[in-house]
């Protein structure tokens, strides 16, 4: 059985909110993490999914997406804070490659 997800993605400063629909949240998350091109504007780098809702049918998910898209920012923020008060990324983080660079401290 396929599941459909509606989600809200944001940037690290919580300045932009983008709604979307997908069957595979991992691919959406991967695209957000590896995209070097801004999604909406030249200065918006969306990098985390902060709200996820699950639906059994595509039509229900599309209805909810229309509802989310028509909501104002304050209503979206309330939804996010109710489900995810600290606005943490809801997708598992992929292991990052450690670099051999050392931090330099100037005193």
Tab-separated table of C-alpha atoms in Angstrom:
chain	number	residue	atom	x	y	z
A	1	UNK	CA	0.000	0.000	0.000
A	2	UNK	CA	1.421	3.373	-1.018
A	3	UNK	CA	1.438	6.286	1.360
A	4	UNK	CA	1.427	9.917	0.362
A	5	UNK	CA	3.027	12.663	2.396
A	6	UNK	CA	2.489	16.381	2.550
A	7	UNK	CA	5.375	18.303	4.028
A	8	UNK	CA	6.617	21.762	4.875
A	9	UNK	CA	10.289	22.486	4.265
A	10	UNK	CA	12.216	25.492	5.547
A	11	UNK	CA	15.668	27.025	5.535
A	12	UNK	CA	18.008	27.235	8.530
A	13	UNK	CA	16.724	30.710	9.448
A	14	UNK	CA	13.045	29.654	9.192
A	15	UNK	CA	12.505	32.499	6.774
A	16	UNK	CA	10.897	30.534	3.955
A	17	UNK	CA	8.252	27.814	4.107
A	18	UNK	CA	7.591	25.574	1.134
A	19	UNK	CA	4.806	23.009	0.993
A	20	UNK	CA	4.967	19.879	-1.109
A	21	UNK	CA	3.680	16.368	-1.687
A	22	UNK	CA	5.649	13.168	-2.184
A	23	UNK	CA	5.551	9.408	-1.913
A	24	UNK	CA	9.205	9.234	-0.881
A	25	UNK	CA	10.324	11.690	1.795
A	26	UNK	CA	13.877	10.383	1.744
A	27	UNK	CA	14.306	11.477	-1.868
A	28	UNK	CA	12.861	14.918	-1.072
A	29	UNK	CA	15.212	15.227	1.871
A	30	UNK	CA	18.142	14.064	-0.241
A	31	UNK	CA	17.267	16.655	-2.904
A	32	UNK	CA	17.096	19.409	-0.276
A	33	UNK	CA	20.446	18.425	1.228
A	34	UNK	CA	22.293	18.042	-2.065
A	35	UNK	CA	20.732	20.882	-3.996
A	36	UNK	CA	23.181	23.687	-4.574
A	37	UNK	CA	20.552	25.732	-6.356
A	38	UNK	CA	18.048	27.711	-4.286
A	39	UNK	CA	14.525	26.346	-4.486
A	40	UNK	CA	12.477	29.544	-4.402
A	41	UNK	CA	14.704	32.584	-4.544
A	42	UNK	CA	18.386	33.204	-5.016
A	43	UNK	CA	18.883	33.429	-1.252
A	44	UNK	CA	16.560	30.623	-0.033
A	45	UNK	CA	18.355	27.343	0.652
A	46	UNK	CA	15.744	24.955	2.012
A	47	UNK	CA	17.466	22.277	4.070
A	48	UNK	CA	15.007	20.660	6.472
A	49	UNK	CA	11.532	19.177	6.554
A	50	UNK	CA	9.740	20.362	9.686
A	51	UNK	CA	6.177	19.059	9.233
A	52	UNK	CA	4.989	15.797	7.705
A	53	UNK	CA	1.426	14.502	7.350
A	54	UNK	CA	0.635	11.013	6.024
A	55	UNK	CA	-2.314	10.058	3.791
A	56	UNK	CA	-3.478	6.802	2.255
A	57	UNK	CA	-4.784	8.285	-0.992
A	58	UNK	CA	-3.284	10.773	-3.366
A	59	UNK	CA	-6.506	12.781	-3.551
A	60	UNK	CA	-6.535	13.307	0.236
A	61	UNK	CA	-2.895	14.404	0.157
A	62	UNK	CA	-3.577	16.826	-2.704
A	63	UNK	CA	-6.553	18.321	-0.831
A	64	UNK	CA	-4.365	18.862	2.217
A	65	UNK	CA	-1.609	20.362	0.085
A	66	UNK	CA	-4.100	22.891	-1.296
A	67	UNK	CA	-5.178	23.702	2.262
A	68	UNK	CA	-1.591	24.134	3.430
A	69	UNK	CA	-0.710	26.247	0.407
A	70	UNK	CA	-3.637	28.596	1.012
A	71	UNK	CA	-2.801	29.084	4.715
A	72	UNK	CA	-0.983	32.150	5.914
A	73	UNK	CA	2.448	31.993	7.443
A	74	UNK	CA	1.246	32.361	11.026
A	75	UNK	CA	-1.136	29.406	10.690
A	76	UNK	CA	1.643	27.267	9.176
A	77	UNK	CA	3.984	28.244	12.014
A	78	UNK	CA	1.358	27.233	14.577
A	79	UNK	CA	0.959	23.833	12.912
A	80	UNK	CA	4.714	23.324	12.914
A	81	UNK	CA	5.160	24.421	16.527
A	82	UNK	CA	2.330	22.150	17.670
A	83	UNK	CA	3.897	19.051	16.072
A	84	UNK	CA	7.573	20.052	16.174
A	85	UNK	CA	8.221	22.825	18.751
A	86	UNK	CA	11.957	23.126	18.034
A	87	UNK	CA	11.609	22.986	14.241
A	88	UNK	CA	13.956	19.996	14.054
A	89	UNK	CA	14.437	18.160	10.785
A	90	UNK	CA	12.073	15.186	10.712
A	91	UNK	CA	14.072	13.149	8.204
A	92	UNK	CA	17.014	11.072	9.321
A	93	UNK	CA	20.287	12.769	8.740
A	94	UNK	CA	22.609	11.122	6.320
A	95	UNK	CA	26.135	10.528	7.575
A	96	UNK	CA	28.385	13.341	6.491
A	97	UNK	CA	31.883	12.781	5.267
A	98	UNK	CA	34.400	14.064	7.754
A	99	UNK	CA	37.092	16.211	6.335
A	100	UNK	CA	40.651	16.222	7.565
A	101	UNK	CA	40.678	19.975	7.968
A	102	UNK	CA	41.731	21.269	11.336
A	103	UNK	CA	40.268	24.271	13.039
A	104	UNK	CA	42.539	27.252	13.437
A	105	UNK	CA	42.185	29.399	16.514
A	106	UNK	CA	43.601	32.887	16.513
A	107	UNK	CA	44.375	34.378	19.908
